[in-house]
PDB file of C-alpha atoms in Angstrom:
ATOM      1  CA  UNK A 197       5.707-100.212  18.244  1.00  0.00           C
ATOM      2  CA  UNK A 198       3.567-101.001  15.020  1.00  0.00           C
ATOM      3  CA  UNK A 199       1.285 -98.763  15.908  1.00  0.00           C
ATOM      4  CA  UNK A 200       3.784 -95.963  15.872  1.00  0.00           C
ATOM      5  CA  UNK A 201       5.183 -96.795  12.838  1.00  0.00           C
ATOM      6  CA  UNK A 202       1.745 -97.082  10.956  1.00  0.00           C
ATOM      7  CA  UNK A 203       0.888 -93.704  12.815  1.00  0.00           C
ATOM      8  CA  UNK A 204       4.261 -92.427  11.038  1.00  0.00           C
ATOM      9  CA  UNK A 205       3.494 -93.345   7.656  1.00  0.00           C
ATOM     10  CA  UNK A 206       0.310 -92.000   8.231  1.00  0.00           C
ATOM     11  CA  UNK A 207       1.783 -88.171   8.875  1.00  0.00           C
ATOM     12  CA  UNK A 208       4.541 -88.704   6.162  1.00  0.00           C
ATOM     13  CA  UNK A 209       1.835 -89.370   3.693  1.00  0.00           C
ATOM     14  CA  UNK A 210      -0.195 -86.552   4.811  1.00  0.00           C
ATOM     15  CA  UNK A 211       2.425 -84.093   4.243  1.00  0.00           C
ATOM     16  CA  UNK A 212       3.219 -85.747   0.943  1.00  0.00           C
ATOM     17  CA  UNK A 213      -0.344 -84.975  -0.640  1.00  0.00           C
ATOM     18  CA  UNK A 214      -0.105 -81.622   0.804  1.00  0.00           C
ATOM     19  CA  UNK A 215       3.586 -80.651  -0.635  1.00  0.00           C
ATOM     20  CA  UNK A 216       1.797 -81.914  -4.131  1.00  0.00           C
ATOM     21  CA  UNK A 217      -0.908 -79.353  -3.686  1.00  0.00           C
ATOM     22  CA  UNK A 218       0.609 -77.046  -2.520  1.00  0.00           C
ATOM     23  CA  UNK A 219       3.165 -77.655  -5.435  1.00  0.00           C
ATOM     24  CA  UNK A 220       0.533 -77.861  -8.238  1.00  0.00           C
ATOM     25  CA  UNK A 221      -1.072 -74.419  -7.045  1.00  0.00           C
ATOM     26  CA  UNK A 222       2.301 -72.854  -7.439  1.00  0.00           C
ATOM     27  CA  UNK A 223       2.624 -74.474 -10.975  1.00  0.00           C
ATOM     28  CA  UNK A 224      -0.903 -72.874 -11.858  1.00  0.00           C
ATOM     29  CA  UNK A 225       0.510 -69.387 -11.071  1.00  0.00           C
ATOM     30  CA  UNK A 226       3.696 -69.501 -12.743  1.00  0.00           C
ATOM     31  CA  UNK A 227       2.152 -70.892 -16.276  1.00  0.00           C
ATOM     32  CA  UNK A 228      -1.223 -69.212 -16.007  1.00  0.00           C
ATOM     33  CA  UNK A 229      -3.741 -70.113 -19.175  1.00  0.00           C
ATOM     34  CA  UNK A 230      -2.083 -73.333 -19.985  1.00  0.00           C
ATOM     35  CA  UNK A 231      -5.828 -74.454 -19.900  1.00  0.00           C
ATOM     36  CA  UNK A 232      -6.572 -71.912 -22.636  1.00  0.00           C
ATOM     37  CA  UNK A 233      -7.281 -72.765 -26.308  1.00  0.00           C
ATOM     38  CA  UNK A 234      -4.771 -72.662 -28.630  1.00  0.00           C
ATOM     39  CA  UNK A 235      -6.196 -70.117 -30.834  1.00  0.00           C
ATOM     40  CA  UNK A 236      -5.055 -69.718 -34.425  1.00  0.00           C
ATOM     41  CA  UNK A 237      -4.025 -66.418 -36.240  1.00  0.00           C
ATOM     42  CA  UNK A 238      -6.068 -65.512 -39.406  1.00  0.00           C
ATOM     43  CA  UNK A 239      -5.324 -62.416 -41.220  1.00  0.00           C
ATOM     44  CA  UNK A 240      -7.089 -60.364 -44.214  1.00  0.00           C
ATOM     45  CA  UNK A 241      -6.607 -57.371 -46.096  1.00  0.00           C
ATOM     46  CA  UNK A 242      -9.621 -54.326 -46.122  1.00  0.00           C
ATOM     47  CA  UNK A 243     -10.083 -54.675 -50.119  1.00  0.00           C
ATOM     48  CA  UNK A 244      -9.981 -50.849 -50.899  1.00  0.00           C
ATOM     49  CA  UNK A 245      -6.008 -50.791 -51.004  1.00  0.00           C
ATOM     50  CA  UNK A 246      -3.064 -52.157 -53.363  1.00  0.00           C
ATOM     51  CA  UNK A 247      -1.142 -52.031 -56.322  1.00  0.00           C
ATOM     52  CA  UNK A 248      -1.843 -54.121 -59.504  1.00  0.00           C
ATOM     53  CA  UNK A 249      -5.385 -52.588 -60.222  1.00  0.00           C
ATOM     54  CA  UNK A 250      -4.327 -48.750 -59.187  1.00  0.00           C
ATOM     55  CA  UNK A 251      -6.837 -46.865 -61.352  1.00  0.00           C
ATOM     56  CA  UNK A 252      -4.505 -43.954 -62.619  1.00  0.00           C
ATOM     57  CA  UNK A 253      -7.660 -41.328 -62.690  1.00  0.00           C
ATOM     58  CA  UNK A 254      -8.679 -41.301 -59.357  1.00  0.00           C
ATOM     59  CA  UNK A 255      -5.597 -43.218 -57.469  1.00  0.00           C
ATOM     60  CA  UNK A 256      -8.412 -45.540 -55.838  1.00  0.00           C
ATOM     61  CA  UNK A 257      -6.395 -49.126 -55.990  1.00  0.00           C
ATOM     62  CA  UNK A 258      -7.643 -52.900 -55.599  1.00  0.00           C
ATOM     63  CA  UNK A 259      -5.361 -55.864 -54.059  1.00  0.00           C
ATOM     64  CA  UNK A 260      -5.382 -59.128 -57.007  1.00  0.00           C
ATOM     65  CA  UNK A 261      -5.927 -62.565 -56.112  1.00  0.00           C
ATOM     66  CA  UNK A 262      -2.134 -64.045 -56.104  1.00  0.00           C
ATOM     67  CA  UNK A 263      -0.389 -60.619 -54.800  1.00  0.00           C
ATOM     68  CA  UNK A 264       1.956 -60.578 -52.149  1.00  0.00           C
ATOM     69  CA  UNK A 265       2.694 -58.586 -48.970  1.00  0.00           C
ATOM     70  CA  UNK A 266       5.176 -58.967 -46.176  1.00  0.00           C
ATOM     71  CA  UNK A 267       3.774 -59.303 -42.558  1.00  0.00           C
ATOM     72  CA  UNK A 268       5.931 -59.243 -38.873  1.00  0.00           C
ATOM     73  CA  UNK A 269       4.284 -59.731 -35.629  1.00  0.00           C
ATOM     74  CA  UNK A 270       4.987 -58.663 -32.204  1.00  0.00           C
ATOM     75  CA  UNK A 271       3.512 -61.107 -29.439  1.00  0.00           C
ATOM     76  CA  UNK A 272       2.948 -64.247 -30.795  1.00  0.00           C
ATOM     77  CA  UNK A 273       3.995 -67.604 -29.601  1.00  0.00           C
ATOM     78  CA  UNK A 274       6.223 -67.938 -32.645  1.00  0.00           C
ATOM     79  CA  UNK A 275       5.868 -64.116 -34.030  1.00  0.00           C
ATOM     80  CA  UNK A 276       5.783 -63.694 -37.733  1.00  0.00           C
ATOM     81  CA  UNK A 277       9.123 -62.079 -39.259  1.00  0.00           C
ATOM     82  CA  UNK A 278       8.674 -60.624 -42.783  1.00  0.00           C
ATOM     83  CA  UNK A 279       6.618 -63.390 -44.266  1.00  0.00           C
ATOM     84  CA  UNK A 280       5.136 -63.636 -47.526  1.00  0.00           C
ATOM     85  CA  UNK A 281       1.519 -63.837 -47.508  1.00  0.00           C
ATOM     86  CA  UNK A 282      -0.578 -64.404 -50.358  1.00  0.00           C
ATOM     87  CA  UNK A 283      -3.937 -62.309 -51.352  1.00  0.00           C
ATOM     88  CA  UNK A 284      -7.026 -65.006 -51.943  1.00  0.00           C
ATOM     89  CA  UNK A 285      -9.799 -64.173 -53.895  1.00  0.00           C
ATOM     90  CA  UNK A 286     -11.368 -63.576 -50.719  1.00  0.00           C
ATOM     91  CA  UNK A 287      -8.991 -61.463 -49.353  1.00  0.00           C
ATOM     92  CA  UNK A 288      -8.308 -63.752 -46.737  1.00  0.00           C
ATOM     93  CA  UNK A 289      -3.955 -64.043 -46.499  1.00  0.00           C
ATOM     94  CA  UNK A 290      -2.441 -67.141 -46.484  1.00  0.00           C
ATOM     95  CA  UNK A 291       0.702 -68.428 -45.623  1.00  0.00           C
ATOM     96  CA  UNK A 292       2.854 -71.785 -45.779  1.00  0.00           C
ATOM     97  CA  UNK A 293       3.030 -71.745 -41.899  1.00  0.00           C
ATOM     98  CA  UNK A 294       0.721 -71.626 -39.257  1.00  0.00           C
ATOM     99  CA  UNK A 295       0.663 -68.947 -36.237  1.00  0.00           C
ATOM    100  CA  UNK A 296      -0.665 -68.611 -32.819  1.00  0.00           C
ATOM    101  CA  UNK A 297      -1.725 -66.174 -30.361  1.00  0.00           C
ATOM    102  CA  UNK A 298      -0.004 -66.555 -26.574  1.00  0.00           C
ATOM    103  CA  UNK A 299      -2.886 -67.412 -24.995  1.00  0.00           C
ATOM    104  CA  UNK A 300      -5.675 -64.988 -24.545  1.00  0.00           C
ATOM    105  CA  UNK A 301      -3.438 -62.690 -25.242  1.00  0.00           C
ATOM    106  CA  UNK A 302      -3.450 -59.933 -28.589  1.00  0.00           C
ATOM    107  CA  UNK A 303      -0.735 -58.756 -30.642  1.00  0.00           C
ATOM    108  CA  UNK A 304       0.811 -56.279 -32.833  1.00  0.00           C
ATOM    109  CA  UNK A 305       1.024 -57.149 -36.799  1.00  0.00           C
ATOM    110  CA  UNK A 306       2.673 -55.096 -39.713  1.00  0.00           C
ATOM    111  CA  UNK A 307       2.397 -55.108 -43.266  1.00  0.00           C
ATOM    112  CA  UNK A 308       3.951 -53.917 -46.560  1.00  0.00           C
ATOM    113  CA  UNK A 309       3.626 -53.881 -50.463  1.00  0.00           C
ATOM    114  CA  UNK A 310       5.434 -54.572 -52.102  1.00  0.00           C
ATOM    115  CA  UNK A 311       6.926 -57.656 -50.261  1.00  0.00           C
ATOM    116  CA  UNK A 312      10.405 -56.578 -48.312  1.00  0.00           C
ATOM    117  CA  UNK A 313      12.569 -58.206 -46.462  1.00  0.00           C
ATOM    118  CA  UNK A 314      13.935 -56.751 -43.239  1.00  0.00           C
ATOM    119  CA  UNK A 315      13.360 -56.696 -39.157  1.00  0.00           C
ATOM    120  CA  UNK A 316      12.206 -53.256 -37.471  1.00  0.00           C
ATOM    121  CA  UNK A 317      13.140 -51.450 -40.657  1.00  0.00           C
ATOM    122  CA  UNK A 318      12.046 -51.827 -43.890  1.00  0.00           C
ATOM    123  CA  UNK A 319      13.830 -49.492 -47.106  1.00  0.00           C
ATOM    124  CA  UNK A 320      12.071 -48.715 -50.487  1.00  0.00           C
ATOM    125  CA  UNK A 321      13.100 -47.287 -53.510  1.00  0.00           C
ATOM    126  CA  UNK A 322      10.370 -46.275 -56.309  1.00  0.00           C
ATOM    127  CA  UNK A 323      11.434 -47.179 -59.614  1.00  0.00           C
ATOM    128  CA  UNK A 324      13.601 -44.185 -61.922  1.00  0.00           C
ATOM    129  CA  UNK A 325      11.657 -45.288 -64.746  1.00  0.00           C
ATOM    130  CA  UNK A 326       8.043 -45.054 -64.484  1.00  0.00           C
ATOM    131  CA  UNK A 327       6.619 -45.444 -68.139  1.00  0.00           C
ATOM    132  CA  UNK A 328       7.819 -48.745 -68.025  1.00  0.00           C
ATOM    133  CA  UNK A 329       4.648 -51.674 -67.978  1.00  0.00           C
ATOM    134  CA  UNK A 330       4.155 -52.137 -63.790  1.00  0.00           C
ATOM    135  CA  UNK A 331       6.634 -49.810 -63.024  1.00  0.00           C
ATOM    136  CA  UNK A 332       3.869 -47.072 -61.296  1.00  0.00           C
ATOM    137  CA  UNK A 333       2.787 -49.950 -59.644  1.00  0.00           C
ATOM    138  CA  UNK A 334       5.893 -51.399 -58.264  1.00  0.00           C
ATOM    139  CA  UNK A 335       6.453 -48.199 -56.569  1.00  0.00           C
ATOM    140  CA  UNK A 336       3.201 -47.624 -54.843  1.00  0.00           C
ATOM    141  CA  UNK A 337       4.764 -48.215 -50.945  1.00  0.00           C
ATOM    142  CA  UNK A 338       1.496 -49.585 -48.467  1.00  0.00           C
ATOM    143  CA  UNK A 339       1.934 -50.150 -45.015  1.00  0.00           C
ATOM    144  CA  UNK A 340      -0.245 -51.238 -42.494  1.00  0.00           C
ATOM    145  CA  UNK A 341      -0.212 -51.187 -38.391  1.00  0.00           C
ATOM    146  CA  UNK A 342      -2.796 -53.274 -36.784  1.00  0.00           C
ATOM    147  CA  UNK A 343      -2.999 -54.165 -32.586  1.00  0.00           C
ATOM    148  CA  UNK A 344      -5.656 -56.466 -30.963  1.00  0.00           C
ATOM    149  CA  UNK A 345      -5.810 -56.311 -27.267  1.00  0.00           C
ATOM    150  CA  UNK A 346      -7.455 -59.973 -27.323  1.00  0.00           C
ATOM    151  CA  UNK A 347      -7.066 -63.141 -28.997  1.00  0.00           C
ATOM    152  CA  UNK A 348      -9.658 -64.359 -31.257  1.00  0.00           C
ATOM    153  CA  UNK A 349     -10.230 -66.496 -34.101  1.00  0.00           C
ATOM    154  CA  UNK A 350     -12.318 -63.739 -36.556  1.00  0.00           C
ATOM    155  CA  UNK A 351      -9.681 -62.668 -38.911  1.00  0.00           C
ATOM    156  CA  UNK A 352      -7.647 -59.138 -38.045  1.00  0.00           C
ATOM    157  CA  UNK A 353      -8.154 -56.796 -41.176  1.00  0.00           C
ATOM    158  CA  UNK A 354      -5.246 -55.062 -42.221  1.00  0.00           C
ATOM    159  CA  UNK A 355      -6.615 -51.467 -43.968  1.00  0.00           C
ATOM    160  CA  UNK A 356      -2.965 -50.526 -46.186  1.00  0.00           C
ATOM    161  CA  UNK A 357      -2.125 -46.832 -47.013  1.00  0.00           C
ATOM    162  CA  UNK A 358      -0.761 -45.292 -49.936  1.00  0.00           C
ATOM    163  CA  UNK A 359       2.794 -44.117 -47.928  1.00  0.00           C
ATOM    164  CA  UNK A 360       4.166 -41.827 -51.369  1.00  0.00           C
ATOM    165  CA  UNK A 361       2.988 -39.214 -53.201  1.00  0.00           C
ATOM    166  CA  UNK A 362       1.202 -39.532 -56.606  1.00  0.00           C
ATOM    167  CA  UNK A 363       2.672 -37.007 -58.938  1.00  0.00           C
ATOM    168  CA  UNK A 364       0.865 -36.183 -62.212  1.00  0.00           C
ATOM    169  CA  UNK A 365       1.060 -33.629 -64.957  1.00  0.00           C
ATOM    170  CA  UNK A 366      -1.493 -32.439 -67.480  1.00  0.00           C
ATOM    171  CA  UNK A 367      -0.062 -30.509 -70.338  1.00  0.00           C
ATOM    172  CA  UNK A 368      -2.671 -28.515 -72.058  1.00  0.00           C
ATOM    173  CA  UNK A 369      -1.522 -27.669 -75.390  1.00  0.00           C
ATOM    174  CA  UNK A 370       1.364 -29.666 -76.195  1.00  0.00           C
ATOM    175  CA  UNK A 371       1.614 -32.339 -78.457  1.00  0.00           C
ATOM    176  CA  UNK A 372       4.452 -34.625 -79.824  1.00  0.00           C
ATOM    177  CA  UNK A 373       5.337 -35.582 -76.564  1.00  0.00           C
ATOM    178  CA  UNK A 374       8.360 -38.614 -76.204  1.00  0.00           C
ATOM    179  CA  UNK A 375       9.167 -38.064 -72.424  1.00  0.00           C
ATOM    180  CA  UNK A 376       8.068 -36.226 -69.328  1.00  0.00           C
ATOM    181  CA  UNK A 377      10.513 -36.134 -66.285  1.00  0.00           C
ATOM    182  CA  UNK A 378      11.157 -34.884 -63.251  1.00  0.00           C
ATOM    183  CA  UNK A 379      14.406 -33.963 -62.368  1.00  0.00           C
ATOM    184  CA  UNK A 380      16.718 -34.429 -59.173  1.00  0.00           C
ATOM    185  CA  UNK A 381      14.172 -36.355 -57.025  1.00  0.00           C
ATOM    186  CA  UNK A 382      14.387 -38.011 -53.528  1.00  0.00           C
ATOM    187  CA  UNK A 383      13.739 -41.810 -54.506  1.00  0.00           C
ATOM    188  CA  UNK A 384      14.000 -43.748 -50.986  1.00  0.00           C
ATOM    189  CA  UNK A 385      11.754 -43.960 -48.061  1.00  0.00           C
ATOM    190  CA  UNK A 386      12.482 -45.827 -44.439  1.00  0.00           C
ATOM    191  CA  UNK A 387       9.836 -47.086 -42.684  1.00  0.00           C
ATOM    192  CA  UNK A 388      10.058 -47.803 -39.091  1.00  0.00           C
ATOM    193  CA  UNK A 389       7.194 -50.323 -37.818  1.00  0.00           C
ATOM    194  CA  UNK A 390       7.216 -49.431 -34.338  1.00  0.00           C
ATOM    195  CA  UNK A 391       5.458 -46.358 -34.106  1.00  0.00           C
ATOM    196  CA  UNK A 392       4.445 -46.210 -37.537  1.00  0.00           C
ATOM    197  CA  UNK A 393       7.469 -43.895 -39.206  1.00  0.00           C
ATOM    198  CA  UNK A 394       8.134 -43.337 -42.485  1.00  0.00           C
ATOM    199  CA  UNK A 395      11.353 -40.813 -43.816  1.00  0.00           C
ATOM    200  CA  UNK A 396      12.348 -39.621 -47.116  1.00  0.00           C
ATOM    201  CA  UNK A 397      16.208 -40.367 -47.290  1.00  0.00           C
ATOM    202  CA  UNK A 398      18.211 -37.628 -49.175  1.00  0.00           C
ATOM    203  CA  UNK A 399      20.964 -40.109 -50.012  1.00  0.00           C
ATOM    204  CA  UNK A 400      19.301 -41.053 -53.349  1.00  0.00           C
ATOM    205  CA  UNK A 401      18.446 -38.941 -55.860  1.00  0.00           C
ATOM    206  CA  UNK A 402      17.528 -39.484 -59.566  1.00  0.00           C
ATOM    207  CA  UNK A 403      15.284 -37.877 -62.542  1.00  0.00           C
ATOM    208  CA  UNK A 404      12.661 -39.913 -62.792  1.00  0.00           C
ATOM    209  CA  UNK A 405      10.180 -40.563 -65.580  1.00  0.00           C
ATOM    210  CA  UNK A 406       6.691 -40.225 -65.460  1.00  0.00           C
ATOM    211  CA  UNK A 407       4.370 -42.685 -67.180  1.00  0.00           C
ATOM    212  CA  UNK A 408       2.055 -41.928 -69.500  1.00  0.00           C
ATOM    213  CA  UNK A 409      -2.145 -42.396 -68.202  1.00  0.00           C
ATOM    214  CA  UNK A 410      -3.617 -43.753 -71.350  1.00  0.00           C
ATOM    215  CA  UNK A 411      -6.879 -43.765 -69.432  1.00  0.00           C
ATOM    216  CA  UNK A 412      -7.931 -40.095 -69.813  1.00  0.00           C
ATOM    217  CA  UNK A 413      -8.145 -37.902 -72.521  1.00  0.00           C
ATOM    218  CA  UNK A 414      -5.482 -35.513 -73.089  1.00  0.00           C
ATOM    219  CA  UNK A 415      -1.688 -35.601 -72.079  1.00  0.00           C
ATOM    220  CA  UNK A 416      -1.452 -36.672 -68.875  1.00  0.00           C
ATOM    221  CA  UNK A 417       1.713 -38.205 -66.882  1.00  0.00           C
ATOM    222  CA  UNK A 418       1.804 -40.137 -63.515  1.00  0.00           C
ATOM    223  CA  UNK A 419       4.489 -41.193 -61.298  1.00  0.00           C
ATOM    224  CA  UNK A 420       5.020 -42.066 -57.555  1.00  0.00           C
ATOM    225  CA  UNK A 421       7.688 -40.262 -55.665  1.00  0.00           C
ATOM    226  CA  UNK A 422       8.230 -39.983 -51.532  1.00  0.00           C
ATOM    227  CA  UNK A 423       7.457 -37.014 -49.885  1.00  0.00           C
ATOM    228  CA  UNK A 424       9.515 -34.030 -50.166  1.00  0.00           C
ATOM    229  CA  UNK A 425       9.797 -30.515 -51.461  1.00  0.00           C
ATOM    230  CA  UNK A 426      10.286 -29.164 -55.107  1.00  0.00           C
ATOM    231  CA  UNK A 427      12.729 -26.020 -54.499  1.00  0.00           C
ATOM    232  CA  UNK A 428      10.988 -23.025 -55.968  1.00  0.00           C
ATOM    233  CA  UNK A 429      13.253 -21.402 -59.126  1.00  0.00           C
ATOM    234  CA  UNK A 430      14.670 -24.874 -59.751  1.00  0.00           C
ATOM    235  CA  UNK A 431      14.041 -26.568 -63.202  1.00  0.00           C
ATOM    236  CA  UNK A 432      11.519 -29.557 -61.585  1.00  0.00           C
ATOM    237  CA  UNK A 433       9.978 -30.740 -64.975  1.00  0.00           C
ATOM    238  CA  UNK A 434      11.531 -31.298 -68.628  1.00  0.00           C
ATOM    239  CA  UNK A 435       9.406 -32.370 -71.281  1.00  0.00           C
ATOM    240  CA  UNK A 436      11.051 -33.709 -74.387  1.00  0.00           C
ATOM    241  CA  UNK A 437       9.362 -33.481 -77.872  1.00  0.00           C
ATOM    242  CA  UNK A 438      10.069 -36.133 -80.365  1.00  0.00           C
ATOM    243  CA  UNK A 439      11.678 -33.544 -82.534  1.00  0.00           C
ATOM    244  CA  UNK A 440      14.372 -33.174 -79.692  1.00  0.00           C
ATOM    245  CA  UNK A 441      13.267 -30.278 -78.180  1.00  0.00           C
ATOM    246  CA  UNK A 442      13.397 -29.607 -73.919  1.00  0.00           C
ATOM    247  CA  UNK A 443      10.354 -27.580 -72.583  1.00  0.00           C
ATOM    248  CA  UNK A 444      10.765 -26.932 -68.517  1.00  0.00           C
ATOM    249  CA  UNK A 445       8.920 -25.680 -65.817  1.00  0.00           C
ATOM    250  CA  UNK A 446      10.486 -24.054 -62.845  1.00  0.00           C
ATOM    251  CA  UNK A 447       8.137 -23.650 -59.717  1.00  0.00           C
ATOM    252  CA  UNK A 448       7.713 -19.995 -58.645  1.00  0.00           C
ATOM    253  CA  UNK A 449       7.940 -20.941 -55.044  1.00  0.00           C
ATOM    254  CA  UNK A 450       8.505 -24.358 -53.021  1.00  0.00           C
ATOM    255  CA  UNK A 451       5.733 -26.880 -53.979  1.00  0.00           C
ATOM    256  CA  UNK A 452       5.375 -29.536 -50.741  1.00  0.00           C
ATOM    257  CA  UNK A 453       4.777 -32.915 -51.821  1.00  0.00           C
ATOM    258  CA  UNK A 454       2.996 -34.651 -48.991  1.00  0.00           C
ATOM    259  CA  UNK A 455       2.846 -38.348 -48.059  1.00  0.00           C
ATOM    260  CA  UNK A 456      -0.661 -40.019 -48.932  1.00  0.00           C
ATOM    261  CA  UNK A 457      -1.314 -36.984 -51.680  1.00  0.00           C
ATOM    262  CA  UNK A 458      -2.551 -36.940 -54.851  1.00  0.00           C
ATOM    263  CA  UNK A 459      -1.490 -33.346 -56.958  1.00  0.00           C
ATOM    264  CA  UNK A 460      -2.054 -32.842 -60.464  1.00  0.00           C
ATOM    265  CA  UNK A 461      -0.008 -29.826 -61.914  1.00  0.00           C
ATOM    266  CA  UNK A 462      -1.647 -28.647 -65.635  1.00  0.00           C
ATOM    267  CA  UNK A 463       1.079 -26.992 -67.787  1.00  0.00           C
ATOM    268  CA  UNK A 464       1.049 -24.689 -70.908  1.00  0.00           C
ATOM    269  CA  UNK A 465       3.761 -23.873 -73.173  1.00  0.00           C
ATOM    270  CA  UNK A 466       1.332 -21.135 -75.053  1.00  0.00           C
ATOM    271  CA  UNK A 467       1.330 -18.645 -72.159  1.00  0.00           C
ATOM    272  CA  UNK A 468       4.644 -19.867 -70.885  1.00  0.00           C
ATOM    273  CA  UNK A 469       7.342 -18.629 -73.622  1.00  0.00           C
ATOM    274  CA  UNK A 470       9.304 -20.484 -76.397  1.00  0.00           C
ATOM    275  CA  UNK A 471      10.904 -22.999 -74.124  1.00  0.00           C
ATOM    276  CA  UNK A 472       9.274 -22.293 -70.497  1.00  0.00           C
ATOM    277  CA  UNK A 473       6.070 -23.423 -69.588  1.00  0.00           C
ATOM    278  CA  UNK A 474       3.473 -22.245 -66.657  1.00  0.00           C
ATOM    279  CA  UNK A 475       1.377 -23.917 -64.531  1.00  0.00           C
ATOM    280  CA  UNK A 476      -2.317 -23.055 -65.337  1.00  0.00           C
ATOM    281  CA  UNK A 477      -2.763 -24.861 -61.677  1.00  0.00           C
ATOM    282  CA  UNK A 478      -2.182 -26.939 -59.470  1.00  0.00           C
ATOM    283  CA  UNK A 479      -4.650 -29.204 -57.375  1.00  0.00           C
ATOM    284  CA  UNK A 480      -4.201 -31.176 -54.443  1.00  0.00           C
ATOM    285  CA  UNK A 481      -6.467 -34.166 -52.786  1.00  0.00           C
ATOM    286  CA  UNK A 482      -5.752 -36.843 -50.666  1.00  0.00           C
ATOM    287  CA  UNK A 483      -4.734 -40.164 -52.430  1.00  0.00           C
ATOM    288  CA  UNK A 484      -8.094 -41.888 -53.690  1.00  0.00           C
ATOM    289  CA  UNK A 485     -10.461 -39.176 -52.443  1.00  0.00           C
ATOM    290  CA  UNK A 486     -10.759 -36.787 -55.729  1.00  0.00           C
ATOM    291  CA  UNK A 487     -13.777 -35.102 -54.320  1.00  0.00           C
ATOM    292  CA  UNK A 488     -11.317 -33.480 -51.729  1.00  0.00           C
ATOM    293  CA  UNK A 489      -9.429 -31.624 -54.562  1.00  0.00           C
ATOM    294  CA  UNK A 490      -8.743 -27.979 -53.210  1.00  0.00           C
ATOM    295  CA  UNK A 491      -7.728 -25.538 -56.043  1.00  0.00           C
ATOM    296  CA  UNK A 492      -9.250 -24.339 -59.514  1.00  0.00           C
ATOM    297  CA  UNK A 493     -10.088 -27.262 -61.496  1.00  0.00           C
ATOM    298  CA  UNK A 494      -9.330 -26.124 -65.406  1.00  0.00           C
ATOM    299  CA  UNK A 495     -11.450 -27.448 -68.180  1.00  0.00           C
ATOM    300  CA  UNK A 496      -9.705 -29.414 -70.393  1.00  0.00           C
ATOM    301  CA  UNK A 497     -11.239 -27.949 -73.366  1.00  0.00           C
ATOM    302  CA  UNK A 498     -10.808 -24.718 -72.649  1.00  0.00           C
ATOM    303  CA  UNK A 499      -7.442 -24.058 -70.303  1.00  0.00           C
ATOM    304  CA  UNK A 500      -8.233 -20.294 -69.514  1.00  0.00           C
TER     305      UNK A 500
END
């Protein structure tokens, strides 16, 4: 009789290890890298891209220590949702809290300057006023899209793009100027992270004015506007003399203002008329890449 019951114990404790292992091979599959190392996010910014330092000649721009951008995640443990992170002198960003990747696993991340708010959609208005101090600045809309298929702990690089359009004019032979503007423009943009989509909203429209670019020689005006289309026979710039006098230039045809672009439109009043001006031409490059200009450059000395 004790031998039966010690033979019973026996089988019952048999089966009990081998329910456990059987159980903790289950658990491996169901939770699978729980082994893995926890492994950090680090971010950084590709230095050729920003605001603060936007050099007005060539549109090439430089990210400051202490600036700001926004950053969301998709795939994270804990995923990022419009956080402020701060540019080091490094270029390394930095943040208050601390993120990790899920596993071996990679993720999505998303960026914008200036800093926003917002989940999935992000809106942006440029400023009305451009010759305000900062103001061509504070409108230049970046975004950046970044996936890693793995985890790692080098630091993603974020490379931003200029999203608007830089507008400038060049007036030849004009002097006395107080304001240059140009009139009924789209001011908003949407930009969709997933997929990387960015739309010029026709709900809001405003003149804006162009700041002046003290930089280069001459009279020449600079502001940042979304992509969209100057209708052809339309007044599209007024420029106001101090004496209280309009000048304005009417495009002959439509005149495309592309996302990412640089164009540079040089005016004359001389071979334009008492009032009307003409453009001596109009050149076209893509934003921080002047040796890509397509058109007829015109000496400044000598417009014709």
């Amino acid at each position: 009789m004790k031998s039966a019951v010690m033979r019973n114990r026996l089988i019952f404790g048999v089966l009990f290890c081998g329910c456990l292992a059987a159980g903790c091979g289950k658990q491996e599959k169901e939770f699978p890298g729980t082994d893995s190392p926890v492994i950090k996010v680090s971010l950084q910014i590709v230095p050729q891209a920003t605001r603060a330092q936007m050099d007005p000649i060539s549109g090439a721009t430089t990210f400051v220590d202490g600036d700001n951008v926004s950053v969301w995640s998709k795939g994270l443990v804990k995923d990022i949702d419009a956080r402020y992170f701060k540019v080091g002198p490094d270029y390394a960003l930095t943040s208050s809290n601390e993120y990790k990747y899920n596993g071996k696993q990679g993720a999505s991340f998303f960026a914008c300057y200036p800093p926003k708010s917002g989940s999935g959609t992000v809106g942006f208005a440029v400023k009305a006023n451009q010759s305000e101090e900062g103001a061509l600045a504070a409108s230049d809309f970046m975004t950046s899209s970044v996936s890693v298929e793995d985890a790692s702990e080098q630091a993603v690089s974020l490379p931003f793009t200029h999203r608007l359009s830089l507008f400038g004019i060049r007036l030849a032979d004009i002097e006395n100027v107080k304001d240059v503007v140009l009139k009924n423009a789209k001011t908003k943009v949407s930009w969709e992270m997933e997929g990387d989509v960015l739309r010029t909203e026709d709900s809001e429209i405003s003149d804006i004015t162009l700041g002046r670019n003290a930089r280069v020689a001459g009279e020449e005006y600079l502001a940042i506007v979304p992509a969209q289309v100057l209708k052809g026979n339309d007044v599209a710039v007024v420029i106001r003399l101090d004496n209280g006098n309009e000048l304005t230039w009417t495009p002959e045809s439509d005149l495309t203002l592309e996302s990412s672009q640089l164009i540079q439109i040089t005016l004359s009043q001389t071979h334009g008329g008492a009032d009307a001006l003409v453009a001596l031409s109009v050149l076209s490059a893509e934003w921080g890449k002047v040796e890509s200009v397509e058109g007829m450059l015109v000496d400044e000395e000598d417009p014709m």
